[in-house]
Amino acid sequence: MNIQKVNYQKELEKLLRKLEKEQRVPTLLIHSCCAPCSSYVLEYLSQYFKITVFYYNPNIYPENEYTKRILEQQKLIQDMSFKHPVSFLAGKYEQEKFYAMAEGMEHIKEGGARCMKCYGLRLAEAARQAAADGFDYFTTTLSISPLKNAQKLNEIGVRAGKEYGVEYLVSDFKKKNGYKRSIELSKEYGLYRQDYCGCEFSRRSSAMR
């Protein structure tokens, strides 16, 4: 049986047109994986939403890498100009949750089941935070990466949204040259671009290439 893939960018554009027509500016919690990936997403979505960037990435290893990335995220928000307000919220650095989740999957190839569980862990916390703080929507920057499966990410996000009672903003930010624009913005703002996704296992995999 063929499962029809959803064009998440078109779905997002429909919603953005609706918001413009209604002259409504909802609140949006964006889970960000890093400053470079968030750059284009913030440039794009801050035209339509009042945004809080939620930095929750317990997968990042080692701790000094985590510190470097979170500071870079805060600096980008300070340096960029936005149509609507963009603020920052730091999640907890809960490495123990990531390792408990990854147990038994340490040697699975990157992009496999371990990564899907990791997306689920981070998006569930983003959904919980968005619901607790009364946001209209939540989403993630993760779909901007050409290496990330937007279909799976959106399915995980929608599931988390239903569980916590907050709407997931579907997306495929790599579309419309989003990834290319993120590289341009990274150069413009002098952002640190890491050479591995974030966790100890992806770092090991990157070192072996």
PDB file of C-alpha atoms in Angstrom:
ATOM      1  CA  MET A   1       0.000   0.000   0.000  1.00  0.00           C
ATOM      2  CA  ASN A   2       1.386   3.431  -0.937  1.00  0.00           C
ATOM      3  CA  ILE A   3       1.240   6.036   1.826  1.00  0.00           C
ATOM      4  CA  GLN A   4       0.914   9.505   0.365  1.00  0.00           C
ATOM      5  CA  LYS A   5       3.504  11.928   1.689  1.00  0.00           C
ATOM      6  CA  VAL A   6       2.291  15.267   2.968  1.00  0.00           C
ATOM      7  CA  ASN A   7       3.813  18.485   1.634  1.00  0.00           C
ATOM      8  CA  TYR A   8       4.343  20.118   5.021  1.00  0.00           C
ATOM      9  CA  GLN A   9       5.648  23.359   3.557  1.00  0.00           C
ATOM     10  CA  LYS A  10       2.382  23.844   1.642  1.00  0.00           C
ATOM     11  CA  GLU A  11       0.416  23.082   4.807  1.00  0.00           C
ATOM     12  CA  LEU A  12       2.442  25.698   6.692  1.00  0.00           C
ATOM     13  CA  GLU A  13       1.921  28.279   3.952  1.00  0.00           C
ATOM     14  CA  LYS A  14      -1.859  27.747   4.107  1.00  0.00           C
ATOM     15  CA  LEU A  15      -1.829  28.515   7.818  1.00  0.00           C
ATOM     16  CA  LEU A  16       0.389  31.583   7.382  1.00  0.00           C
ATOM     17  CA  ARG A  17      -1.981  33.001   4.749  1.00  0.00           C
ATOM     18  CA  LYS A  18      -4.901  32.417   7.117  1.00  0.00           C
ATOM     19  CA  LEU A  19      -3.108  34.232   9.951  1.00  0.00           C
ATOM     20  CA  GLU A  20      -2.340  37.190   7.688  1.00  0.00           C
ATOM     21  CA  LYS A  21      -5.961  37.373   6.552  1.00  0.00           C
ATOM     22  CA  GLU A  22      -7.172  37.315  10.163  1.00  0.00           C
ATOM     23  CA  GLN A  23      -4.437  39.805  11.172  1.00  0.00           C
ATOM     24  CA  ARG A  24      -3.568  37.484  14.039  1.00  0.00           C
ATOM     25  CA  VAL A  25      -0.084  37.019  15.568  1.00  0.00           C
ATOM     26  CA  PRO A  26      -0.120  33.834  17.684  1.00  0.00           C
ATOM     27  CA  THR A  27       2.548  32.697  20.140  1.00  0.00           C
ATOM     28  CA  LEU A  28       4.955  29.981  19.040  1.00  0.00           C
ATOM     29  CA  LEU A  29       7.478  27.939  21.027  1.00  0.00           C
ATOM     30  CA  ILE A  30      10.265  26.775  18.719  1.00  0.00           C
ATOM     31  CA  HIS A  31      12.465  23.933  19.862  1.00  0.00           C
ATOM     32  CA  SER A  32      15.895  24.804  18.474  1.00  0.00           C
ATOM     33  CA  CYS A  33      18.695  22.315  17.936  1.00  0.00           C
ATOM     34  CA  CYS A  34      21.329  25.012  17.274  1.00  0.00           C
ATOM     35  CA  ALA A  35      21.781  28.637  16.210  1.00  0.00           C
ATOM     36  CA  PRO A  36      22.620  27.940  12.522  1.00  0.00           C
ATOM     37  CA  CYS A  37      19.482  25.835  11.991  1.00  0.00           C
ATOM     38  CA  SER A  38      17.325  28.375  13.826  1.00  0.00           C
ATOM     39  CA  SER A  39      18.588  31.365  11.830  1.00  0.00           C
ATOM     40  CA  TYR A  40      16.376  30.915   8.764  1.00  0.00           C
ATOM     41  CA  VAL A  41      13.455  29.591  10.803  1.00  0.00           C
ATOM     42  CA  LEU A  42      13.477  32.732  12.967  1.00  0.00           C
ATOM     43  CA  GLU A  43      13.859  35.032   9.977  1.00  0.00           C
ATOM     44  CA  TYR A  44      10.890  33.319   8.315  1.00  0.00           C
ATOM     45  CA  LEU A  45       8.451  32.710  11.163  1.00  0.00           C
ATOM     46  CA  SER A  46       9.020  35.910  13.153  1.00  0.00           C
ATOM     47  CA  GLN A  47       7.024  37.658  10.410  1.00  0.00           C
ATOM     48  CA  TYR A  48       3.931  35.770  11.596  1.00  0.00           C
ATOM     49  CA  PHE A  49       4.435  34.777  15.256  1.00  0.00           C
ATOM     50  CA  LYS A  50       5.621  36.037  18.626  1.00  0.00           C
ATOM     51  CA  ILE A  51       8.341  33.474  19.246  1.00  0.00           C
ATOM     52  CA  THR A  52      10.112  31.910  22.197  1.00  0.00           C
ATOM     53  CA  VAL A  53      13.150  29.827  21.285  1.00  0.00           C
ATOM     54  CA  PHE A  54      13.259  26.774  23.551  1.00  0.00           C
ATOM     55  CA  TYR A  55      16.704  25.237  23.844  1.00  0.00           C
ATOM     56  CA  TYR A  56      16.263  21.665  25.080  1.00  0.00           C
ATOM     57  CA  ASN A  57      18.949  19.286  23.814  1.00  0.00           C
ATOM     58  CA  PRO A  58      20.037  16.748  26.453  1.00  0.00           C
ATOM     59  CA  ASN A  59      21.683  14.712  23.687  1.00  0.00           C
ATOM     60  CA  ILE A  60      24.562  17.161  23.172  1.00  0.00           C
ATOM     61  CA  TYR A  61      27.996  15.888  24.160  1.00  0.00           C
ATOM     62  CA  PRO A  62      30.313  16.927  25.745  1.00  0.00           C
ATOM     63  CA  GLU A  63      29.117  19.588  28.169  1.00  0.00           C
ATOM     64  CA  ASN A  64      31.456  22.278  26.815  1.00  0.00           C
ATOM     65  CA  GLU A  65      29.888  21.704  23.375  1.00  0.00           C
ATOM     66  CA  TYR A  66      26.451  22.202  24.935  1.00  0.00           C
ATOM     67  CA  THR A  67      27.603  25.455  26.521  1.00  0.00           C
ATOM     68  CA  LYS A  68      29.073  26.683  23.242  1.00  0.00           C
ATOM     69  CA  ARG A  69      25.856  25.976  21.336  1.00  0.00           C
ATOM     70  CA  ILE A  70      23.483  27.508  23.870  1.00  0.00           C
ATOM     71  CA  LEU A  71      25.545  30.714  24.074  1.00  0.00           C
ATOM     72  CA  GLU A  72      25.626  30.898  20.269  1.00  0.00           C
ATOM     73  CA  GLN A  73      21.840  30.572  20.206  1.00  0.00           C
ATOM     74  CA  GLN A  74      21.394  33.431  22.669  1.00  0.00           C
ATOM     75  CA  LYS A  75      23.847  35.625  20.765  1.00  0.00           C
ATOM     76  CA  LEU A  76      22.006  35.090  17.473  1.00  0.00           C
ATOM     77  CA  ILE A  77      18.692  36.167  19.002  1.00  0.00           C
ATOM     78  CA  GLN A  78      20.337  39.326  20.322  1.00  0.00           C
ATOM     79  CA  ASP A  79      22.017  40.113  16.998  1.00  0.00           C
ATOM     80  CA  MET A  80      19.112  39.497  14.606  1.00  0.00           C
ATOM     81  CA  SER A  81      16.249  41.916  13.960  1.00  0.00           C
ATOM     82  CA  PHE A  82      12.674  40.623  13.933  1.00  0.00           C
ATOM     83  CA  LYS A  83       9.237  41.935  12.991  1.00  0.00           C
ATOM     84  CA  HIS A  84       7.680  40.418  16.137  1.00  0.00           C
ATOM     85  CA  PRO A  85       9.334  39.703  19.511  1.00  0.00           C
ATOM     86  CA  VAL A  86      11.687  36.724  19.878  1.00  0.00           C
ATOM     87  CA  SER A  87      12.717  35.607  23.369  1.00  0.00           C
ATOM     88  CA  PHE A  88      14.783  32.730  24.736  1.00  0.00           C
ATOM     89  CA  LEU A  89      14.035  29.934  27.189  1.00  0.00           C
ATOM     90  CA  ALA A  90      16.647  27.405  28.317  1.00  0.00           C
ATOM     91  CA  GLY A  91      15.532  23.873  29.043  1.00  0.00           C
ATOM     92  CA  LYS A  92      17.370  21.629  31.504  1.00  0.00           C
ATOM     93  CA  TYR A  93      20.508  19.809  30.411  1.00  0.00           C
ATOM     94  CA  GLU A  94      19.262  16.332  31.311  1.00  0.00           C
ATOM     95  CA  GLN A  95      21.933  14.050  29.889  1.00  0.00           C
ATOM     96  CA  GLU A  96      20.752  11.141  32.027  1.00  0.00           C
ATOM     97  CA  LYS A  97      17.384  11.177  30.206  1.00  0.00           C
ATOM     98  CA  PHE A  98      19.104  10.942  26.842  1.00  0.00           C
ATOM     99  CA  TYR A  99      21.356   8.036  27.875  1.00  0.00           C
ATOM    100  CA  ALA A 100      18.446   6.166  29.459  1.00  0.00           C
ATOM    101  CA  MET A 101      16.520   6.593  26.209  1.00  0.00           C
ATOM    102  CA  ALA A 102      19.498   5.484  24.080  1.00  0.00           C
ATOM    103  CA  GLU A 103      20.293   2.378  26.125  1.00  0.00           C
ATOM    104  CA  GLY A 104      20.641  -0.655  23.875  1.00  0.00           C
ATOM    105  CA  MET A 105      20.668   1.524  20.732  1.00  0.00           C
ATOM    106  CA  GLU A 106      24.178   2.951  21.046  1.00  0.00           C
ATOM    107  CA  HIS A 107      25.444   1.260  17.883  1.00  0.00           C
ATOM    108  CA  ILE A 108      22.439   1.934  15.646  1.00  0.00           C
ATOM    109  CA  LYS A 109      23.347   3.927  12.555  1.00  0.00           C
ATOM    110  CA  GLU A 110      22.660   7.659  12.694  1.00  0.00           C
ATOM    111  CA  GLY A 111      19.218   8.518  11.341  1.00  0.00           C
ATOM    112  CA  GLY A 112      17.751   5.271  12.685  1.00  0.00           C
ATOM    113  CA  ALA A 113      15.621   4.304  15.677  1.00  0.00           C
ATOM    114  CA  ARG A 114      17.845   6.018  18.245  1.00  0.00           C
ATOM    115  CA  CYS A 115      17.523   9.359  16.465  1.00  0.00           C
ATOM    116  CA  MET A 116      13.743   8.988  16.181  1.00  0.00           C
ATOM    117  CA  LYS A 117      13.555   8.355  19.933  1.00  0.00           C
ATOM    118  CA  CYS A 118      15.768  11.389  20.515  1.00  0.00           C
ATOM    119  CA  TYR A 119      13.462  13.593  18.417  1.00  0.00           C
ATOM    120  CA  GLY A 120      10.553  12.210  20.432  1.00  0.00           C
ATOM    121  CA  LEU A 121      12.261  13.033  23.733  1.00  0.00           C
ATOM    122  CA  ARG A 122      12.970  16.630  22.746  1.00  0.00           C
ATOM    123  CA  LEU A 123       9.623  17.305  21.079  1.00  0.00           C
ATOM    124  CA  ALA A 124       7.693  15.844  24.022  1.00  0.00           C
ATOM    125  CA  GLU A 125       9.474  18.270  26.357  1.00  0.00           C
ATOM    126  CA  ALA A 126       8.793  21.144  23.941  1.00  0.00           C
ATOM    127  CA  ALA A 127       5.099  20.185  23.829  1.00  0.00           C
ATOM    128  CA  ARG A 128       4.963  19.946  27.630  1.00  0.00           C
ATOM    129  CA  GLN A 129       6.580  23.382  27.974  1.00  0.00           C
ATOM    130  CA  ALA A 130       4.338  24.938  25.304  1.00  0.00           C
ATOM    131  CA  ALA A 131       1.212  23.576  27.001  1.00  0.00           C
ATOM    132  CA  ALA A 132       2.382  24.678  30.466  1.00  0.00           C
ATOM    133  CA  ASP A 133       3.060  28.223  29.265  1.00  0.00           C
ATOM    134  CA  GLY A 134      -0.101  28.544  27.157  1.00  0.00           C
ATOM    135  CA  PHE A 135       1.485  28.834  23.706  1.00  0.00           C
ATOM    136  CA  ASP A 136      -0.747  28.649  20.644  1.00  0.00           C
ATOM    137  CA  TYR A 137       1.704  26.447  18.712  1.00  0.00           C
ATOM    138  CA  PHE A 138       5.027  24.683  19.020  1.00  0.00           C
ATOM    139  CA  THR A 139       7.475  23.347  16.440  1.00  0.00           C
ATOM    140  CA  THR A 140      11.143  22.452  15.893  1.00  0.00           C
ATOM    141  CA  THR A 141      13.973  23.679  13.690  1.00  0.00           C
ATOM    142  CA  LEU A 142      15.098  20.086  13.017  1.00  0.00           C
ATOM    143  CA  SER A 143      13.351  19.755   9.637  1.00  0.00           C
ATOM    144  CA  ILE A 144      15.734  22.304   8.078  1.00  0.00           C
ATOM    145  CA  SER A 145      18.483  19.689   7.842  1.00  0.00           C
ATOM    146  CA  PRO A 146      18.701  17.763   4.547  1.00  0.00           C
ATOM    147  CA  LEU A 147      19.674  14.756   6.707  1.00  0.00           C
ATOM    148  CA  LYS A 148      16.454  14.823   8.737  1.00  0.00           C
ATOM    149  CA  ASN A 149      13.228  13.078   7.706  1.00  0.00           C
ATOM    150  CA  ALA A 150      10.523  15.784   7.755  1.00  0.00           C
ATOM    151  CA  GLN A 151       7.720  13.203   7.459  1.00  0.00           C
ATOM    152  CA  LYS A 152       8.844  11.409  10.616  1.00  0.00           C
ATOM    153  CA  LEU A 153       9.563  14.644  12.495  1.00  0.00           C
ATOM    154  CA  ASN A 154       6.099  15.994  11.794  1.00  0.00           C
ATOM    155  CA  GLU A 155       4.459  12.724  12.802  1.00  0.00           C
ATOM    156  CA  ILE A 156       6.395  12.800  16.095  1.00  0.00           C
ATOM    157  CA  GLY A 157       5.539  16.469  16.661  1.00  0.00           C
ATOM    158  CA  VAL A 158       1.820  16.028  15.950  1.00  0.00           C
ATOM    159  CA  ARG A 159       1.736  13.032  18.332  1.00  0.00           C
ATOM    160  CA  ALA A 160       3.435  15.024  21.103  1.00  0.00           C
ATOM    161  CA  GLY A 161       1.048  17.917  20.530  1.00  0.00           C
ATOM    162  CA  LYS A 162      -1.984  15.667  20.902  1.00  0.00           C
ATOM    163  CA  GLU A 163      -0.562  14.149  24.075  1.00  0.00           C
ATOM    164  CA  TYR A 164      -0.068  17.551  25.745  1.00  0.00           C
ATOM    165  CA  GLY A 165      -2.958  19.429  24.148  1.00  0.00           C
ATOM    166  CA  VAL A 166      -1.057  22.004  22.102  1.00  0.00           C
ATOM    167  CA  GLU A 167      -0.994  22.371  18.312  1.00  0.00           C
ATOM    168  CA  TYR A 168       2.156  21.353  16.451  1.00  0.00           C
ATOM    169  CA  LEU A 169       3.121  23.713  13.631  1.00  0.00           C
ATOM    170  CA  VAL A 170       3.945  21.376  10.751  1.00  0.00           C
ATOM    171  CA  SER A 171       6.978  22.310   8.678  1.00  0.00           C
ATOM    172  CA  ASP A 172       9.685  21.303   6.266  1.00  0.00           C
ATOM    173  CA  PHE A 173      12.072  24.210   6.641  1.00  0.00           C
ATOM    174  CA  LYS A 174      14.588  22.851   4.132  1.00  0.00           C
ATOM    175  CA  LYS A 175      12.057  23.722   1.405  1.00  0.00           C
ATOM    176  CA  LYS A 176      12.168  27.103  -0.361  1.00  0.00           C
ATOM    177  CA  ASN A 177      15.984  27.036  -0.029  1.00  0.00           C
ATOM    178  CA  GLY A 178      15.693  27.186   3.766  1.00  0.00           C
ATOM    179  CA  TYR A 179      18.851  25.187   4.372  1.00  0.00           C
ATOM    180  CA  LYS A 180      20.795  27.297   1.864  1.00  0.00           C
ATOM    181  CA  ARG A 181      19.537  30.480   3.546  1.00  0.00           C
ATOM    182  CA  SER A 182      20.607  29.145   6.961  1.00  0.00           C
ATOM    183  CA  ILE A 183      24.158  28.765   5.628  1.00  0.00           C
ATOM    184  CA  GLU A 184      24.088  32.339   4.305  1.00  0.00           C
ATOM    185  CA  LEU A 185      22.825  33.661   7.645  1.00  0.00           C
ATOM    186  CA  SER A 186      25.421  31.621   9.531  1.00  0.00           C
ATOM    187  CA  LYS A 187      28.137  33.354   7.523  1.00  0.00           C
ATOM    188  CA  GLU A 188      26.497  36.753   7.943  1.00  0.00           C
ATOM    189  CA  TYR A 189      26.357  36.409  11.743  1.00  0.00           C
ATOM    190  CA  GLY A 190      29.626  34.477  12.089  1.00  0.00           C
ATOM    191  CA  LEU A 191      27.941  31.464  13.665  1.00  0.00           C
ATOM    192  CA  TYR A 192      29.748  28.391  14.874  1.00  0.00           C
ATOM    193  CA  ARG A 193      28.609  25.449  12.732  1.00  0.00           C
ATOM    194  CA  GLN A 194      29.287  22.097  14.371  1.00  0.00           C
ATOM    195  CA  ASP A 195      30.411  19.108  12.299  1.00  0.00           C
ATOM    196  CA  TYR A 196      28.209  16.515  14.058  1.00  0.00           C
ATOM    197  CA  CYS A 197      24.567  16.412  15.102  1.00  0.00           C
ATOM    198  CA  GLY A 198      25.194  16.578  18.818  1.00  0.00           C
ATOM    199  CA  CYS A 199      25.335  13.315  20.724  1.00  0.00           C
ATOM    200  CA  GLU A 200      28.331  11.187  21.653  1.00  0.00           C
ATOM    201  CA  PHE A 201      27.344   8.573  19.078  1.00  0.00           C
ATOM    202  CA  SER A 202      26.985  11.027  16.176  1.00  0.00           C
ATOM    203  CA  ARG A 203      30.331  12.566  17.145  1.00  0.00           C
ATOM    204  CA  ARG A 204      31.959   9.134  17.007  1.00  0.00           C
ATOM    205  CA  SER A 205      30.313   8.448  13.642  1.00  0.00           C
ATOM    206  CA  SER A 206      31.491  11.812  12.266  1.00  0.00           C
ATOM    207  CA  ALA A 207      35.071  11.138  13.411  1.00  0.00           C
ATOM    208  CA  MET A 208      35.096   7.821  11.524  1.00  0.00           C
ATOM    209  CA  ARG A 209      34.085   9.331   8.169  1.00  0.00           C
TER     210      ARG A 209
END
